[in-house]
Coordinates of C-alpha atoms in Angstrom, one line a residue:
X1343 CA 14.8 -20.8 6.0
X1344 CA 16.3 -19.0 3.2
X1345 CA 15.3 -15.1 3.5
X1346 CA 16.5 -12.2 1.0
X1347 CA 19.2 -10.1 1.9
X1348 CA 17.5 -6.7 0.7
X1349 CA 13.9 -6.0 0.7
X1350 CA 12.0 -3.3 -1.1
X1351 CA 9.4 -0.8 1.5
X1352 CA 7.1 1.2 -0.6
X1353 CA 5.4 3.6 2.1
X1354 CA 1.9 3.8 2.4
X1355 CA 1.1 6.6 4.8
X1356 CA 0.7 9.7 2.7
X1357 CA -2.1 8.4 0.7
X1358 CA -3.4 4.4 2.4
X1359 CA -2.4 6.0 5.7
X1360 CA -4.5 9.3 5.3
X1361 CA -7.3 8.7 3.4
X1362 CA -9.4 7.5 6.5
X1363 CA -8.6 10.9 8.2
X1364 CA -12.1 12.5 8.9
X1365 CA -10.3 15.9 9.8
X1366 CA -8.8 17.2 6.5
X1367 CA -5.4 17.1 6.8
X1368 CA -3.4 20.2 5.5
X1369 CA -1.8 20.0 2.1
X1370 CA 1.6 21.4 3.5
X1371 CA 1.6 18.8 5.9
X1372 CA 1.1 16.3 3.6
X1373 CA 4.0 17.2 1.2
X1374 CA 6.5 17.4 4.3
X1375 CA 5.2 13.8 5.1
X1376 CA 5.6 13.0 1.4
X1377 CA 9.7 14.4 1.4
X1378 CA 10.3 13.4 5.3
X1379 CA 9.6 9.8 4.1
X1380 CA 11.4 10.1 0.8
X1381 CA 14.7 11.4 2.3
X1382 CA 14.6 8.4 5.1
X1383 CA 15.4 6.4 2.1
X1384 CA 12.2 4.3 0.9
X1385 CA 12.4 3.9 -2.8
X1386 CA 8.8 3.9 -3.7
X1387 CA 6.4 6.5 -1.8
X1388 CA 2.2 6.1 -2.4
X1389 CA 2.1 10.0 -2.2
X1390 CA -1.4 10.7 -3.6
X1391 CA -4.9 9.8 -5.3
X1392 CA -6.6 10.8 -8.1
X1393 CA -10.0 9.9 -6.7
X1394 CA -13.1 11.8 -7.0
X1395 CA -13.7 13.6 -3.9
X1396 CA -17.0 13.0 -3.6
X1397 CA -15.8 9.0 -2.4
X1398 CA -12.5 10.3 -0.7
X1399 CA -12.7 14.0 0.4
X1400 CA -9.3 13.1 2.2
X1401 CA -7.7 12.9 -1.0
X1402 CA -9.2 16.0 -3.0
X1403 CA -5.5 17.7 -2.5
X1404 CA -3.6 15.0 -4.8
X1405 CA -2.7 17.4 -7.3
X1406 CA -1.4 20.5 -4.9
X1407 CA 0.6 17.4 -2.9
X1408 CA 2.4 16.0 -6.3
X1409 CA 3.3 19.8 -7.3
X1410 CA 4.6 21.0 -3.9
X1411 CA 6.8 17.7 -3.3
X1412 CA 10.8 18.1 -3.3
X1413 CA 11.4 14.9 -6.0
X1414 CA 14.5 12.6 -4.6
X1415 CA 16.3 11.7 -7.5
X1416 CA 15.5 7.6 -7.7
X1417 CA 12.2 7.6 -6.0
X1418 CA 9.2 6.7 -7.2
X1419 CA 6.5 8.7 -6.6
X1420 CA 3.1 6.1 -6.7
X1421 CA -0.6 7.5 -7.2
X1422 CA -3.9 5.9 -7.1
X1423 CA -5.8 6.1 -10.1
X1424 CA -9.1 4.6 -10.8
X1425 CA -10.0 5.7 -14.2
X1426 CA -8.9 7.9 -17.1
X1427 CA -10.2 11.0 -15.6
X1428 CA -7.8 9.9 -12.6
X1429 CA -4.7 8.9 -15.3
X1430 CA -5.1 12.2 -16.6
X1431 CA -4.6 13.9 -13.2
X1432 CA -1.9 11.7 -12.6
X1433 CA 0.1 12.2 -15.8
X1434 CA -0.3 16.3 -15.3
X1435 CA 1.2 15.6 -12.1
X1436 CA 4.0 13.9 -13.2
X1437 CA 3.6 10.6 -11.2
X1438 CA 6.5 8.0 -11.9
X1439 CA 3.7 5.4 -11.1
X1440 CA -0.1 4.9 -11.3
X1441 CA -1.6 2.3 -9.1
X1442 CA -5.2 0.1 -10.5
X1443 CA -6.8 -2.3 -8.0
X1444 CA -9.2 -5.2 -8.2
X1445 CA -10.7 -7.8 -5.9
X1446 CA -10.4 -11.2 -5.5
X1447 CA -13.9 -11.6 -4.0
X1448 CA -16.7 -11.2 -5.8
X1449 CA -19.1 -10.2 -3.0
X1450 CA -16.6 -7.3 -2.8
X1451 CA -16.7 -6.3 -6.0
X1452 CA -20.3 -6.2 -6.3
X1453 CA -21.1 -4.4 -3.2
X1454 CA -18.7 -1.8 -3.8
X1455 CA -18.3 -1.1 -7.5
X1456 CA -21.5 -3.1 -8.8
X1457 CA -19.4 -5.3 -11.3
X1458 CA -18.2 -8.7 -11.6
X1459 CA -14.1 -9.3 -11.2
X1460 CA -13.7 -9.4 -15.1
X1461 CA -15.6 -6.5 -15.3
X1462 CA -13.6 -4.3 -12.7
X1463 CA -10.2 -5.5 -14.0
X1464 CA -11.5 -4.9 -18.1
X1465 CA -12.4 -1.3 -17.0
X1466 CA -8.5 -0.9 -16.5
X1467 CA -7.5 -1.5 -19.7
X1468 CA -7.5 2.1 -21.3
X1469 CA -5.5 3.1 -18.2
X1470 CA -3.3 0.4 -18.5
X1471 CA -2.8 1.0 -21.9
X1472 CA -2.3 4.6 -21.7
X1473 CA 0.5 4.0 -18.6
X1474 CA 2.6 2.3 -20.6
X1475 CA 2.3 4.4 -23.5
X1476 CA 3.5 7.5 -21.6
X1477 CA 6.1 5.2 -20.0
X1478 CA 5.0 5.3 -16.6
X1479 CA 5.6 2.1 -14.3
X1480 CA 1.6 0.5 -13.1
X1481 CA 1.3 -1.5 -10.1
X1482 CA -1.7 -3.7 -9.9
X1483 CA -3.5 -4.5 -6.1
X1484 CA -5.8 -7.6 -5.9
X1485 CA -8.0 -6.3 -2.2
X1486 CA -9.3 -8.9 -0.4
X1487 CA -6.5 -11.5 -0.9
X1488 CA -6.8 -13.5 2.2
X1489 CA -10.4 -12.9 3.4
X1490 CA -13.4 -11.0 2.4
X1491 CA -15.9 -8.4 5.2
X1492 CA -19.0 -10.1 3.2
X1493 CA -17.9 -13.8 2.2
X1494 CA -15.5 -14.8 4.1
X1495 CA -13.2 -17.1 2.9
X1496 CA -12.0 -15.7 -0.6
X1497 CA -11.0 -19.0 -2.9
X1498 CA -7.2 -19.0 -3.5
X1499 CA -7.7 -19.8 -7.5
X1500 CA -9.4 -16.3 -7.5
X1501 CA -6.5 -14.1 -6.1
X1502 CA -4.2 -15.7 -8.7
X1503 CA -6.7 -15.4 -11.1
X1504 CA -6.8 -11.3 -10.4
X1505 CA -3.1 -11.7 -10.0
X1506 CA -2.3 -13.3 -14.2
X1507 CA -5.0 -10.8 -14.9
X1508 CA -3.5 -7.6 -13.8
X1509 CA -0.4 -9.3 -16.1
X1510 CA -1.8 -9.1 -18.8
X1511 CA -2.7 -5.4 -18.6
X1512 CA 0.7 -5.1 -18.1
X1513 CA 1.6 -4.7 -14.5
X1514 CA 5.6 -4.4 -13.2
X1515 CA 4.3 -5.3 -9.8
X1516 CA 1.5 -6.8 -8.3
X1517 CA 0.2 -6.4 -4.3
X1518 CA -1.3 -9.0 -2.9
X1519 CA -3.3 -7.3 0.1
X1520 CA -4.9 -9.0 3.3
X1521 CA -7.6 -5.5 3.4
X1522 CA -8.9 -6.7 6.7
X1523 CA -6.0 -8.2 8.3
X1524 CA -7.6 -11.8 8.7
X1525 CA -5.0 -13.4 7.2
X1526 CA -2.3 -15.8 9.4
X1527 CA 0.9 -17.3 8.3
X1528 CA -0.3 -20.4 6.8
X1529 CA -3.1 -19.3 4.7
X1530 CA -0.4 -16.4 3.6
X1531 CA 2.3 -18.9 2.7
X1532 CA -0.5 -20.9 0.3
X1533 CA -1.6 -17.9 -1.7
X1534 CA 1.8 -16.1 -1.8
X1535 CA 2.8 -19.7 -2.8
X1536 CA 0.1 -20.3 -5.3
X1537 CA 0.7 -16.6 -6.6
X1538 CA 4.3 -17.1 -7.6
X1539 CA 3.8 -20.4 -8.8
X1540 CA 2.5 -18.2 -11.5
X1541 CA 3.9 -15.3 -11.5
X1542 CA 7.4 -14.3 -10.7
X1543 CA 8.6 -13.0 -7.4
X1544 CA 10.0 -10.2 -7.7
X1545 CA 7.1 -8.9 -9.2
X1546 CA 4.8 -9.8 -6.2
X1547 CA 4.4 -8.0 -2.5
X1548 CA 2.5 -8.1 0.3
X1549 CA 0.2 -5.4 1.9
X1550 CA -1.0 -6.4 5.1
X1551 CA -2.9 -5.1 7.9
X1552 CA -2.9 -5.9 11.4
X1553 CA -6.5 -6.4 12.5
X1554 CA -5.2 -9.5 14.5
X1555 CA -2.0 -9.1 15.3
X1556 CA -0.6 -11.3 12.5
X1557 CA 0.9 -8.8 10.1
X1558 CA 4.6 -9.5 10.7
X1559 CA 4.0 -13.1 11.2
X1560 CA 2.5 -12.7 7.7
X1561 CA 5.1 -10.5 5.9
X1562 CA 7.8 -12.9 7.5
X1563 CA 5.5 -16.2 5.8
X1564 CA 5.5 -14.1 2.9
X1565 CA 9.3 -13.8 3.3
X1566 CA 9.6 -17.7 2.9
X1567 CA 8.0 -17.8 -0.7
X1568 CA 10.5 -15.8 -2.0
X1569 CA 8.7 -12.3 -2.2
X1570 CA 11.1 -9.5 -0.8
X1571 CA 8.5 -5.9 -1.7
X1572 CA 6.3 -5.1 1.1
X1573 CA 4.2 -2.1 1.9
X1574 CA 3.9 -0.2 5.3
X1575 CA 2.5 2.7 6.4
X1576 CA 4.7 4.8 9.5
X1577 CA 2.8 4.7 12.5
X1578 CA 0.4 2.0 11.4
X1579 CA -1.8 4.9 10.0
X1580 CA -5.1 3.5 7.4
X1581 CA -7.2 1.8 7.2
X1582 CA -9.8 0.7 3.9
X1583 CA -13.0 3.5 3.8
X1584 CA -14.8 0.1 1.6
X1585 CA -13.9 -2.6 4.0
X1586 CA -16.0 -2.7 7.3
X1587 CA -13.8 -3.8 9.6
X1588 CA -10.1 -2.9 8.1
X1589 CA -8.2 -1.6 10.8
X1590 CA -4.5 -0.2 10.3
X1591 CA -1.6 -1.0 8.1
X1592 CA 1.5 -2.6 9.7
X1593 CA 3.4 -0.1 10.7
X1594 CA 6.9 0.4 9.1
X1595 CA 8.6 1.0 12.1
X1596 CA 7.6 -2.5 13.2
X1597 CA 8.7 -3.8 9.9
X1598 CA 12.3 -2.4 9.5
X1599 CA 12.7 -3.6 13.4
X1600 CA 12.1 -6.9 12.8
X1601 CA 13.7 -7.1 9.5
X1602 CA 17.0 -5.4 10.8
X1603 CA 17.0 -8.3 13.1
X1604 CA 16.6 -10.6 10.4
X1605 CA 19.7 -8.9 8.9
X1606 CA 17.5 -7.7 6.0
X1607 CA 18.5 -4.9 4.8
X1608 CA 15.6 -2.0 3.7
X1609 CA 18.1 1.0 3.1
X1610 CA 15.5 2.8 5.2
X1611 CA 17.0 5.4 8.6
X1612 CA 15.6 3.8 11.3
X1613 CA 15.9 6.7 13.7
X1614 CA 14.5 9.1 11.2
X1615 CA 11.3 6.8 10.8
X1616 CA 10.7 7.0 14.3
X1617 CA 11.1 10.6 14.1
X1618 CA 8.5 10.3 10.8
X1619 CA 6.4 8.4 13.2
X1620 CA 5.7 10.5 16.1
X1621 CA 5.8 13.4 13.9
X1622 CA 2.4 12.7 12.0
X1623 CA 1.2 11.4 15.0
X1624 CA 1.5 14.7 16.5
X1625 CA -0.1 16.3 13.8
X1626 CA -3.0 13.9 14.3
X1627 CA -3.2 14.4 17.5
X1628 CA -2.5 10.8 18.8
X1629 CA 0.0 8.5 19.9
X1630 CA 2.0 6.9 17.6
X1631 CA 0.8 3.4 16.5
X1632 CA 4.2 1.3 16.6
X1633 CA 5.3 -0.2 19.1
X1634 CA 9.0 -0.4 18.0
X1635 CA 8.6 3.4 17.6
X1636 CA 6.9 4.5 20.8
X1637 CA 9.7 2.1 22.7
X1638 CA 12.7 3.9 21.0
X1639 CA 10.6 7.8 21.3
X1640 CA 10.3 6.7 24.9
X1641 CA 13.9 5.0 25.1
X1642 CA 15.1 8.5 24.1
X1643 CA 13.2 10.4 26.3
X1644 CA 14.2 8.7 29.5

């Protein structure tokens, strides 16, 4: 088994994480998670979205987040942006990254956005375009990747169709994302196979959630094709607010535990995650949703 001996962790929580919060979450606290995270070491933080609030009242603060943040030099600060009006709020902002998405089941894409595929991913093309013209990296998610809440089984041609699609618009990386967790580590190792068949590796990661239990089976499948850029989200916070049935992210502490004892290196603080960890959980009034975090918290406090 031939693994990497680095691997890329773009955090999640401050915008994936959050935006299934019903109680509104205070902007202050938001930015600290924003610069806690950053100065732990992750190169790439998902810090905001330019969404209307009407669809995610959770995320109505994205502007006041990106202007109060402390910018590491070297991170990349990642937004959601579904449309111009959200580009435009993203390039006031400054963001170092705007982030498009598409589908790779149709049943999803007609039941939440009323358009075919092709459709979704052609309505991208003027913020595509106007990314690279104001030389800002795009990242490009395909939802749905392993397993659809209204069809099922979602065909494997289709997420690597999404994937040479989101290409052509221009894309530096591409997520492949299990939205509902169904995946398992053999239909993870065909897509993420078929994917980079196509389209290079390091230009490919893997979102997962943990519905089932299988995340880290799957990000270590994932591991095996040659991928090495994952996404997490501290304390397994998140969820999808468009896919009945989408449960949490895999939670970064899990990840950098079982990578460290892969000898994978992340260049993320493990002790200050956990901190991260039961931090926001505190704020959210829960217990933290690690496991490899609430064993160390509770490791420390004996």
């Amino acid at each position: 088994m031939s693994l990497p001996a680095r691997v890329k962790l773009v955090e999640v929580a401050p915008r994936d994480g959050l935006q299934n919060e019903k109680n509104f979450i205070a902007t202050e606290v938001k930015v600290e998670l924003v610069e806690r995270l950053a100065n732990a070491g992750f190169p790439n933080v998902e810090a905001a979205s330019f969404v209307s609030p009407k669809w995610v009242p959770q995320m109505a603060d994205g502007a006041q987040v990106m202007a109060g943040i402390r910018r590491k030099p070297g991170t990349i600060y990642s937004v959601l942006t579904p449309n111009m009006r959200g580009f435009e709020g993203a390039l006031a902002a400054r963001a170092d990254e705007v982030v498009i998405f598409g589908a790779a089941s149709e049943a999803f894409s007609q039941r939440n956005i009323n358009c075919s595929i092709a459709e979704s991913i052609a309505r991208f093309e003027p913020v595509a375009q106007a990314a690279k013209a104001a030389g800002m990296r795009l990242r490009g998610s395909i939802s749905c990747a392993l397993g659809c809440p209204y069809q099922g089984e979602v065909p494997i041609a289709s997420v690597v169709d999404v994937a040479q699609r989101l290409l052509a618009l221009g894309c530096d990386e591409i997520d492949v994302a299990d939205t509902i967790g169904v995946g398992t580590p053999l239909l993870t190792r065909k897509v993420m196979s078929a994917v980079t068949a196509k389209i290079d590796p390091a230009r490919v990661s893997g979102h997962f959630h943990d519905t089932y239990g299988q995340a880290l089976a799957n990000i270590l499948a994932t591991l095996e094709t040659g991928i090495s850029i994952f996404h997490a989200s501290v304390s397994g916070l998140g969820g999808c607010p468009y896919a009945k049935g989408a449960t949490g992210n895999v939670a970064t502490e899990d990840v950098v535990y079982m990578l460290r004892g892969l000898g994978i290196d992340t260049g993320v603080d493990f002790d200050a995650l956990v901190d991260i960890g039961q931090w926001i959980s505190g704020h959210l009034d829960r217990k933290g949703g690690s496991r490899a975090g609430n064993a160390t918290a509770a490791k420390r406090a004996a």
